[in-house]
Coordinates of C-alpha atoms and ligand atoms in Angstrom, one line a residue:
X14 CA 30.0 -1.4 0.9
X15 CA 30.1 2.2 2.1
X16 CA 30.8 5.1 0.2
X17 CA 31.9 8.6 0.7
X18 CA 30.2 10.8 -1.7
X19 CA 32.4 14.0 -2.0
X20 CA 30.9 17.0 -0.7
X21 CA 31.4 19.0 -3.6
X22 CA 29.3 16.5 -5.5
X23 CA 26.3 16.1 -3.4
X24 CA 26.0 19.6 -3.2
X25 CA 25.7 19.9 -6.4
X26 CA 28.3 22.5 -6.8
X27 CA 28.7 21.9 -10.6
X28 CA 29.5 25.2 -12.2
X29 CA 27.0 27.6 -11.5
X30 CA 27.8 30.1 -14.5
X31 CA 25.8 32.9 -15.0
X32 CA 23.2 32.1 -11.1
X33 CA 22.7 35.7 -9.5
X34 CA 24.8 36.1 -6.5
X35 CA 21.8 36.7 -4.3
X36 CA 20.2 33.0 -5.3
X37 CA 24.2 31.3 -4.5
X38 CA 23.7 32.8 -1.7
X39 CA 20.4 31.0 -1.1
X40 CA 21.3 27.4 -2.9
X41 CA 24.5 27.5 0.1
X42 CA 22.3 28.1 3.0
X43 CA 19.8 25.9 2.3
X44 CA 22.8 23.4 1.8
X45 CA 23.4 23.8 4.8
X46 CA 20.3 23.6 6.8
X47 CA 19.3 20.6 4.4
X48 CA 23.0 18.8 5.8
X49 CA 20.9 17.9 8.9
X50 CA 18.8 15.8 7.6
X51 CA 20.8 13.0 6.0
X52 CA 20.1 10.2 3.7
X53 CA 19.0 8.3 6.7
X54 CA 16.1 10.9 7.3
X55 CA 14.6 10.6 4.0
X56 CA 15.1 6.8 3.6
X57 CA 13.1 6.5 7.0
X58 CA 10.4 8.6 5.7
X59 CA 10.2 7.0 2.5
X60 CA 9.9 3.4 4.3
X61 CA 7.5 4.6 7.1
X62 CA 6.0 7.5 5.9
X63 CA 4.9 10.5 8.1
X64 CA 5.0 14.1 7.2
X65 CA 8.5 15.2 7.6
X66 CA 7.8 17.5 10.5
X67 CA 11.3 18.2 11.9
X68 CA 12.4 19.3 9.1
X69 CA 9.4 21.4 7.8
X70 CA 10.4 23.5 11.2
X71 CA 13.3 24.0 10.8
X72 CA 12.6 25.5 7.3
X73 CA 10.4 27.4 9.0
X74 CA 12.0 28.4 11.6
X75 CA 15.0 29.4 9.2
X76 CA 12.1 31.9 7.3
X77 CA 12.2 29.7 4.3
X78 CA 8.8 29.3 3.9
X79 CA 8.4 33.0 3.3
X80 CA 10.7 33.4 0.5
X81 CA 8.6 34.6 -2.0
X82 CA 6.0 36.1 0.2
X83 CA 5.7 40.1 0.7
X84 CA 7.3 41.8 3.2
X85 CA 4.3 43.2 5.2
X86 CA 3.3 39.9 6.2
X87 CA 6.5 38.6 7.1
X88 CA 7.9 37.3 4.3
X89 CA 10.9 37.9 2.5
X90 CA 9.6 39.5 -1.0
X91 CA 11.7 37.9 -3.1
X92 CA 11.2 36.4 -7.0
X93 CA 10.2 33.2 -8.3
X94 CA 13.7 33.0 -9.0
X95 CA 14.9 32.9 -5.6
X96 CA 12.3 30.9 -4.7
X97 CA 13.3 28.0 -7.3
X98 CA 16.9 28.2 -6.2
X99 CA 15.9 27.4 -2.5
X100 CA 13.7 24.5 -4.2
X101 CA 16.4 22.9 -6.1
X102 CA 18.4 23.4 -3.6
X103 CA 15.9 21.2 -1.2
X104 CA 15.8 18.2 -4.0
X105 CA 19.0 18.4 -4.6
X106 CA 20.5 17.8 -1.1
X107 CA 18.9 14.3 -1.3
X108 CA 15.1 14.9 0.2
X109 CA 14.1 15.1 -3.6
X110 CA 10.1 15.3 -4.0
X111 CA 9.9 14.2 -0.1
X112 CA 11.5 17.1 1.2
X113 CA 10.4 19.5 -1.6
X114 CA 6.4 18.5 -1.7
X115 CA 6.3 19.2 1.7
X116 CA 7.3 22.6 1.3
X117 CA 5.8 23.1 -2.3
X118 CA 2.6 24.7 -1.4
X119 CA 3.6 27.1 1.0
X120 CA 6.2 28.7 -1.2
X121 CA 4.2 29.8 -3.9
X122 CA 0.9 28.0 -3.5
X123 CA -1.0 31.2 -1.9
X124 CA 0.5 33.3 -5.5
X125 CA -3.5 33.8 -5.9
X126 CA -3.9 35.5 -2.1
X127 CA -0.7 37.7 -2.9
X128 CA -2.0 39.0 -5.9
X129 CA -6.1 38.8 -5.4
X130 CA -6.9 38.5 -1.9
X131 CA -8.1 41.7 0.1
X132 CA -5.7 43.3 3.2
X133 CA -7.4 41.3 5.8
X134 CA -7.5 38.3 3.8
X135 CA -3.6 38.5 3.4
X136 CA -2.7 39.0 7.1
X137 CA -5.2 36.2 8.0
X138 CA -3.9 33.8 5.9
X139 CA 0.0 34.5 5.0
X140 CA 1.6 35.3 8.1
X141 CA 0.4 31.9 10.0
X142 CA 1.7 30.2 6.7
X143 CA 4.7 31.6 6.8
X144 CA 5.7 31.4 10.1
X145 CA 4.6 27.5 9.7
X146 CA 2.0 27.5 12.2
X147 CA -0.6 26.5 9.4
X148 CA 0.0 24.3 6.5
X149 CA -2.1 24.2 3.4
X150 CA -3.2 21.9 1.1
X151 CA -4.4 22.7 -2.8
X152 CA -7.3 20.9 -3.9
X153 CA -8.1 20.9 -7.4
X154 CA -8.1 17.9 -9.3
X155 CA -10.6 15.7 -9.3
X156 CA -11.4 11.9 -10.1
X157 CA -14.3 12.5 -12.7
X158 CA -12.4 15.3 -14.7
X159 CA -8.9 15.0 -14.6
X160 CA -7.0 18.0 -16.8
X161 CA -10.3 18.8 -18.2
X162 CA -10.2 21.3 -15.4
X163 CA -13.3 23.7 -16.3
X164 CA -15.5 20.8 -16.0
X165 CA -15.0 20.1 -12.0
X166 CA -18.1 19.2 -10.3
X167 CA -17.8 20.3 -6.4
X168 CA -20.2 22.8 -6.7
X169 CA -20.0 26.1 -4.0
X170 CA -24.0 26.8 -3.1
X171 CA -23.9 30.1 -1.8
X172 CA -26.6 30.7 1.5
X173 CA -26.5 34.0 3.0
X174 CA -22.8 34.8 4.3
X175 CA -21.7 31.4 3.9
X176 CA -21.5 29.2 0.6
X177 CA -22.2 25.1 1.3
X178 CA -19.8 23.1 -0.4
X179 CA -19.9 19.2 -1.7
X180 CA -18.3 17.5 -4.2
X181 CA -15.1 15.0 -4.2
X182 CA -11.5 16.1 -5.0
X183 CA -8.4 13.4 -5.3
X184 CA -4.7 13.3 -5.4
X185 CA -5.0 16.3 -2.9
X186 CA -1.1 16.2 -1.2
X187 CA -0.7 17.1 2.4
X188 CA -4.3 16.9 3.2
X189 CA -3.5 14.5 6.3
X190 CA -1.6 17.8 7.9
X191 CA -3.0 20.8 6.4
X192 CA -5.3 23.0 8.6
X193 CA -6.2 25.2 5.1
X194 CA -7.2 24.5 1.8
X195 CA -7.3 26.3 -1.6
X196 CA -10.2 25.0 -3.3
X197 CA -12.2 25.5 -6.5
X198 CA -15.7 25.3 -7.0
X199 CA -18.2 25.4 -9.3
X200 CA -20.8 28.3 -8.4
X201 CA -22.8 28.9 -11.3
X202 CA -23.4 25.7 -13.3
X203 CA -21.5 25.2 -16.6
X204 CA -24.5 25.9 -19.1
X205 CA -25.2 29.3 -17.5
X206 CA -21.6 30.2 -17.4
X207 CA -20.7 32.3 -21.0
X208 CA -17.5 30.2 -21.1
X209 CA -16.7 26.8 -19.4
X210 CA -13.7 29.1 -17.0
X211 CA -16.3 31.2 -16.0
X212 CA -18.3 29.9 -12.8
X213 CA -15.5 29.0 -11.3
X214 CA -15.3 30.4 -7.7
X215 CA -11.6 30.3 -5.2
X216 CA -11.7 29.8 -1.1
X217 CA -9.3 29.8 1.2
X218 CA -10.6 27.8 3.7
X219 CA -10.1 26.0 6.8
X220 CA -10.0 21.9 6.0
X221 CA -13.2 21.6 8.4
X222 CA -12.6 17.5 8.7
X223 CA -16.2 17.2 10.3
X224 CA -17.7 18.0 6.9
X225 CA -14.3 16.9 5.0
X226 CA -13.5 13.1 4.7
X227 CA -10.0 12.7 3.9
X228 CA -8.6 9.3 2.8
X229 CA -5.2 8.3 2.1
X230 CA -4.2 6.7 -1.6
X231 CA -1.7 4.0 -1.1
X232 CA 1.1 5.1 -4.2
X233 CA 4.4 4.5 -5.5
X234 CA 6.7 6.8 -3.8
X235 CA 6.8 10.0 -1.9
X236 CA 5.2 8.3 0.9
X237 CA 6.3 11.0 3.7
X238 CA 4.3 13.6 1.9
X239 CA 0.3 12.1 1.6
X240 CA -1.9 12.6 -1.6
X241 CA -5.5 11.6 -0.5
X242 CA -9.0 11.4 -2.1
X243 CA -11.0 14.0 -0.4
X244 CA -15.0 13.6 0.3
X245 CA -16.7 17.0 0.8
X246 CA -20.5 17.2 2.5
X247 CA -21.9 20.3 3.2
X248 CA -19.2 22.3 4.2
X249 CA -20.2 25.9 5.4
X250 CA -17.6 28.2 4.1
X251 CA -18.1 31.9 5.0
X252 CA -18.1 34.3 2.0
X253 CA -15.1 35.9 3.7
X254 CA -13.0 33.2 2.6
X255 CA -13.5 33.5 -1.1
X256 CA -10.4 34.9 -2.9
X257 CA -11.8 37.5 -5.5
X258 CA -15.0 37.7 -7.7
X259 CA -17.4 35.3 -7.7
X260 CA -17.2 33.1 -10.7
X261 CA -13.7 33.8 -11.5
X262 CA -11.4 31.5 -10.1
X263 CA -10.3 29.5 -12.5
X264 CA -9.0 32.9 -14.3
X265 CA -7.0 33.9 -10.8
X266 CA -5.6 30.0 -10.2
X267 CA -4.1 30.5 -14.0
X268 CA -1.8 33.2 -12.2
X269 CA 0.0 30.8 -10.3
X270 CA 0.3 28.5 -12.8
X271 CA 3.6 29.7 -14.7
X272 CA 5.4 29.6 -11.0
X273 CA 4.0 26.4 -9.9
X274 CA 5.4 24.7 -13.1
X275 CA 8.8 26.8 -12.5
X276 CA 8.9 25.5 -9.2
X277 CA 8.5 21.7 -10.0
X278 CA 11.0 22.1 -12.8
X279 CA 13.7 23.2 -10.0
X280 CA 13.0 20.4 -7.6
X281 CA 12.6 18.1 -10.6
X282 CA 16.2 19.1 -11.9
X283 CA 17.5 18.9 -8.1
X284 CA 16.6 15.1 -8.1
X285 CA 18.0 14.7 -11.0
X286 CA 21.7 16.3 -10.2
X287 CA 21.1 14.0 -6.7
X288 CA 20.8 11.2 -9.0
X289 CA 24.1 12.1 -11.1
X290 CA 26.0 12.6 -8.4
X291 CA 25.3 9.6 -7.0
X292 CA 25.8 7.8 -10.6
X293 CA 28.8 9.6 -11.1
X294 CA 30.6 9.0 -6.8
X295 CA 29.1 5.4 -7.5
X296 CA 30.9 4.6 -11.0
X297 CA 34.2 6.1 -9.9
X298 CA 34.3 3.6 -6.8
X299 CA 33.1 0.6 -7.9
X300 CA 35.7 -1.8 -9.6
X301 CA 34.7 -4.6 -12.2
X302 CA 37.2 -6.0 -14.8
X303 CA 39.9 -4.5 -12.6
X304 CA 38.9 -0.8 -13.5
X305 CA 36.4 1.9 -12.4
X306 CA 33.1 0.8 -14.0
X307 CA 33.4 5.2 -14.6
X308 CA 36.5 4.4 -16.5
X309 CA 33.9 2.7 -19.6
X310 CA 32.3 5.2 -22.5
X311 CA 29.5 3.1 -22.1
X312 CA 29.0 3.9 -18.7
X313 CA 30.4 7.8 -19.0
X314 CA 27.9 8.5 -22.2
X315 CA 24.6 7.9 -20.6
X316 CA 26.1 10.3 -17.5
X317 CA 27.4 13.3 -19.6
X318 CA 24.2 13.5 -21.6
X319 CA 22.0 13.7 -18.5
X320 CA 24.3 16.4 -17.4
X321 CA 23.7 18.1 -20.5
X322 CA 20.1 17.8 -20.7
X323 CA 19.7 18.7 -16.6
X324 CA 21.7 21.6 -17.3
X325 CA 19.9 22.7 -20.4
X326 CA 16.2 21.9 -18.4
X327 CA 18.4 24.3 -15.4
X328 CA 19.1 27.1 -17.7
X329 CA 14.8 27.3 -19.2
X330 CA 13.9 27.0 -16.0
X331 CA 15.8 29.8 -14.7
X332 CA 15.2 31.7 -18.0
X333 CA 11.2 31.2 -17.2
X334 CA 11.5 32.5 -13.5
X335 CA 13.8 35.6 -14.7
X336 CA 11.1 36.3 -17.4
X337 CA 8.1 35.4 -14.7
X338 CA 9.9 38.3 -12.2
X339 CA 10.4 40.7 -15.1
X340 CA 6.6 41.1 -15.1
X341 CA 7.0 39.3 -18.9
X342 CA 4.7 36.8 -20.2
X343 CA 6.3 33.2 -19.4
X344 CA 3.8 30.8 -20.8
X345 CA 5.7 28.8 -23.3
X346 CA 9.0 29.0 -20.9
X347 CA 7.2 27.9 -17.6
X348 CA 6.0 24.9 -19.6
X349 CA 8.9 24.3 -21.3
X350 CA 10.9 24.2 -18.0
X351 CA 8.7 21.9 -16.4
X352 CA 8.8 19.4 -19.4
X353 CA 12.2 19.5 -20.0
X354 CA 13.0 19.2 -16.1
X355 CA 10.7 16.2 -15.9
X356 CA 12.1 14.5 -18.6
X357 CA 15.8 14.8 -17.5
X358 CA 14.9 14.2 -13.8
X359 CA 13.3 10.8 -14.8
X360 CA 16.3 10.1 -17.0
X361 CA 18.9 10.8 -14.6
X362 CA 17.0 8.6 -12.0
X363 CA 16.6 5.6 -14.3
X364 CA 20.4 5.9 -15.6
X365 CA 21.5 5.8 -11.5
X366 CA 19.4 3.0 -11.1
X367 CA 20.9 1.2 -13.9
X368 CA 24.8 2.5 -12.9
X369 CA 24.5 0.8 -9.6
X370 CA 23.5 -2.4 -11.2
X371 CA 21.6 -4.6 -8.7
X372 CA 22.7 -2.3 -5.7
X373 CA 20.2 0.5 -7.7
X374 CA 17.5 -1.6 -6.7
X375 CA 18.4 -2.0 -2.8
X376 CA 16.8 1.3 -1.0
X377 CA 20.2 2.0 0.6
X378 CA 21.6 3.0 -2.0
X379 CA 18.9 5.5 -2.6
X380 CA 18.4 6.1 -6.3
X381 CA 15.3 3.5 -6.8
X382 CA 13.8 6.1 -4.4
X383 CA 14.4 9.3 -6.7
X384 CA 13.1 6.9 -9.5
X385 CA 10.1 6.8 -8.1
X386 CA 9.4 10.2 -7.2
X387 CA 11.1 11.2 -10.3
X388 CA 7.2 10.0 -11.7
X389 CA 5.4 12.5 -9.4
X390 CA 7.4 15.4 -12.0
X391 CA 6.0 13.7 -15.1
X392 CA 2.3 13.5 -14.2
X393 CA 1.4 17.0 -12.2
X394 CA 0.7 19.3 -12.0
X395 CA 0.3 18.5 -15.9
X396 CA 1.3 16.0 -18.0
X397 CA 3.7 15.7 -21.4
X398 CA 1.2 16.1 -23.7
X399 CA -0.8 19.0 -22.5
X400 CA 2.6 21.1 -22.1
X401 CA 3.3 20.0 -25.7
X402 CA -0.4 20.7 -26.7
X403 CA 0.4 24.0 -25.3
X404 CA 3.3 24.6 -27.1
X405 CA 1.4 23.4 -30.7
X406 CA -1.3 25.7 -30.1
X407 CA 0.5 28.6 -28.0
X408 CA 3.8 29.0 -29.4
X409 CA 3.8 27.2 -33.1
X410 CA 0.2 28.0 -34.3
X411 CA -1.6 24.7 -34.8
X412 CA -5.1 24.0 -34.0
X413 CA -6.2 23.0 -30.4
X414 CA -6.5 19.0 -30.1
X415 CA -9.2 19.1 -27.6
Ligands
FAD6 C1 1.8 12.5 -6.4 C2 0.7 13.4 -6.9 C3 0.4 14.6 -6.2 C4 -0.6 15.4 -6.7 N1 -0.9 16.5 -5.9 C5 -2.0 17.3 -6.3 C6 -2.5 18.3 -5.4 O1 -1.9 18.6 -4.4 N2 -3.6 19.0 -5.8 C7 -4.3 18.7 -7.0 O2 -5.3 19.4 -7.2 N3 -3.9 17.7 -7.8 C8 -2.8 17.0 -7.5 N4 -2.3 16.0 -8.3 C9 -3.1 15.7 -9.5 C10 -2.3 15.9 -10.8 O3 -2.2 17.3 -11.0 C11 -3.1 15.2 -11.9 O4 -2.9 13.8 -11.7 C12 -2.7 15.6 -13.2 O5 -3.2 16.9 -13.4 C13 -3.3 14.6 -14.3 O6 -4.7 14.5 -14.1 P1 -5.3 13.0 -14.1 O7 -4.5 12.2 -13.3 O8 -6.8 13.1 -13.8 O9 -5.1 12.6 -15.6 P2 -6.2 12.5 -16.8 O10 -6.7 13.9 -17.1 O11 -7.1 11.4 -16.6 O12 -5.2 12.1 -18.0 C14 -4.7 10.8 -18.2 C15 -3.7 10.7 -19.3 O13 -4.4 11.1 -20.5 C16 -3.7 12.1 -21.2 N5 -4.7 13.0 -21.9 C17 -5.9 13.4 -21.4 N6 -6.4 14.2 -22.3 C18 -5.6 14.3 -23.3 C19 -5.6 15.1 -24.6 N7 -6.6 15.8 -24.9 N8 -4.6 14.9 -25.4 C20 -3.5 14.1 -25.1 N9 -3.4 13.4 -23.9 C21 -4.5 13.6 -23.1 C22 -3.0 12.9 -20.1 O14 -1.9 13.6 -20.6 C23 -2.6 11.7 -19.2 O15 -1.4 11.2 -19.6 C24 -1.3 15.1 -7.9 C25 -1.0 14.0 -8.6 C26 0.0 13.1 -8.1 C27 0.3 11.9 -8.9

């Protein structure tokens, strides 16, 4: 059975009440540019994997990757807001977490270099990033400590202008394609560190694979953008590359933080309205009982409340990123966002899945792929319950759990 998804729909041109002009403007073009790379594209990628070069160029080559970058180094200079309008606008056209993770990093990613890197750090690193000539990679987590972030282990061993580094990192995405890599490392050991956030050191760094083993992890969807296990041995990184004061990284990465979470809340809420739409073109076609399966509440319910809750997860997220560009604190927002967004996202996905009936399960109809990636929203860059332990302690009061 083919079907003809209206336009309308798949561009997710639901009412945008209340969206600045400027970001419109930005959700039509990227529309656009995203309308060349079909359903077929990300299906492909999904089954074969492969970073999705063509189109990572021609975001590029459209000045996309820029968005949020300043000016004097090529970029555009506009706000986290615009910047998650372009992103939703990426999942939403169908490339979900595929097309979005491949872009993630570079949009916002560097928010530590914009803000804490010198002058010559900045036009070393952001203008080859943002014309797309270099790709990077953010390498944080790590197999031994998990969310308990302060405790990483790569240590940075600092020897005249150079620091060695070793240590192991995982879940790393885009590691297979990345030239650069934003990395944390431990350069004064925890128990001569005043506090377990201090000792923490930042580099921006080339991804030296002679002294950097980078394996793939096998995983359950997304496979056109890799996540990898990453083995470090002695890797000679010049003091050049570190971003700001020695010992303080972990205090500069919080910076970027708020927007990353912003930014995974738009792409999460883009999958989700891909998923809808789908749900919603899919229920009006198909005929059972003589009727539009649409035509049932039982079918209609479970589709109007994840509009509601996609729409409500839209409006935080865009009330975090208005707050975030304001210069105003966005903590409790920016989480907020990216729980809600995830939560809807994942709902959406499972209730396309189950509108389809068994055609949700056959790949060519798509929506078993969003439910998959609609996961990758969930678990990073933080999961459920630290965003609601942040909220308890943050926002409401109550003791810290751990
Ligand atoms: C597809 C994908 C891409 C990723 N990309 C990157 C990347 O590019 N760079 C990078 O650095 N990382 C990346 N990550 C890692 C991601 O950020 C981590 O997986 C995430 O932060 C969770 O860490 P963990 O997996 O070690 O979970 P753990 O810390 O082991 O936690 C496991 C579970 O226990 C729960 N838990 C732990 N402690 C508590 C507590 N005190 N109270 C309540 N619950 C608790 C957690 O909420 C979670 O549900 C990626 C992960 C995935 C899956």
């Amino acid at each position: 059975m083919t079907l003809l998804y209206p336009s309308w729909i798949m561009q997710g041109r639901w009412p945008m009440t209340g969206v600045p002009e400027e970001q419109q403007r930005i959700r039509a073009a990227i529309e656009r540019l995203c309308a060349q790379f079909g359903d077929g594209y990300w299906l492909e990628r999904d089954r074969e994997g492969g970073f999705p070069e063509a189109f990572y160029k021609a975001v590029a080559e459209g000045g996309w990757l820029g968005i949020a970058m300043p000016e004097e180094y090529g970029g555009a200079g506009l706000g986290i807001g615009e910047a998650a309008a372009m992103m939703q606008a990426v999942a939403q056209s169908g490339a979900g977490f595929s097309g979005a993770s491949a872009l993630h990093m570079n949009i916002f990613g560097l928010n530590p270099v914009v803000k804490f890197g010198s002058d010559e750090q900045k036009r070393r690193f952001l203008a080859p990033l943002i014309r797309g000539e270099e790709k990077a990679c953010f390498a944080v987590t790590e197999p031994d400590v998990g969310l308990d972030t302060t405790h990483l282990k790569t240590k940075a061993v600092r020897d005249g202008d150079h620091y060695v580094i070793s240590g192991r990192k995982i879940w790393i995405s885009t590691a297979q394609v990345a030239k650069k890599m934003l990395l944390l490392a431990r350069t004064t050991p925890i128990e001569q560190s005043k506090k377990p956030s201090d000792g923490i050191s930042l580099f921006y760094t080339e991804l030296d694979r002679r002294f950097v083993e980078v394996r793939e992890i096998a995983k359950m969807g997304r496979k056109a953008v890799d996540s990898n296990m990453l083995f470090i041995d002695g890797l000679r990184v010049p003091v050049a590359d570190r971003i700001g004061e020695e010992g303080k990284g972990f205090h500069l990465i919080l910076h970027g933080m708020n927007p990353e979470r912003i930014l995974i809340a738009a792409e999460a809420v883009g999958l989700g309205f891909a998923a809808l739409a789908r749900a919603a073109a899919y229920a009006k076609e198909r005929v059972v009982f003589g009727r539009p399966i649409g035509q049932n509440q039982g079918v209609q319910h479970p589709l109007a409340q994840c509009w509601a809750e996609l729409k409500a997860a839209e409006l935080m997220m865009q009330h975090a990123a208005s707050l975030y560009d304001a210069g105003e604190p966005c903590g409790a927002e920016a989480n907020a966002a990216k729980y809600l967004a995830a939560e809807a996202c994942w709902k959406a996905c499972e209730t396309a899945v189950m509108t389809h009936g068994g055609f949700g399960y056959a790949q060519e109809y798509h929506v078993e792929r969003y439910l998959r990636e609609a996961q990758i929203a969930r678990i990073a860059p933080v999961s459920p319950q630290l965003v609601l332990s942040y909220i308890a302690e943050r926002v409401l009061g109550l003791p810290k759990s751990y």
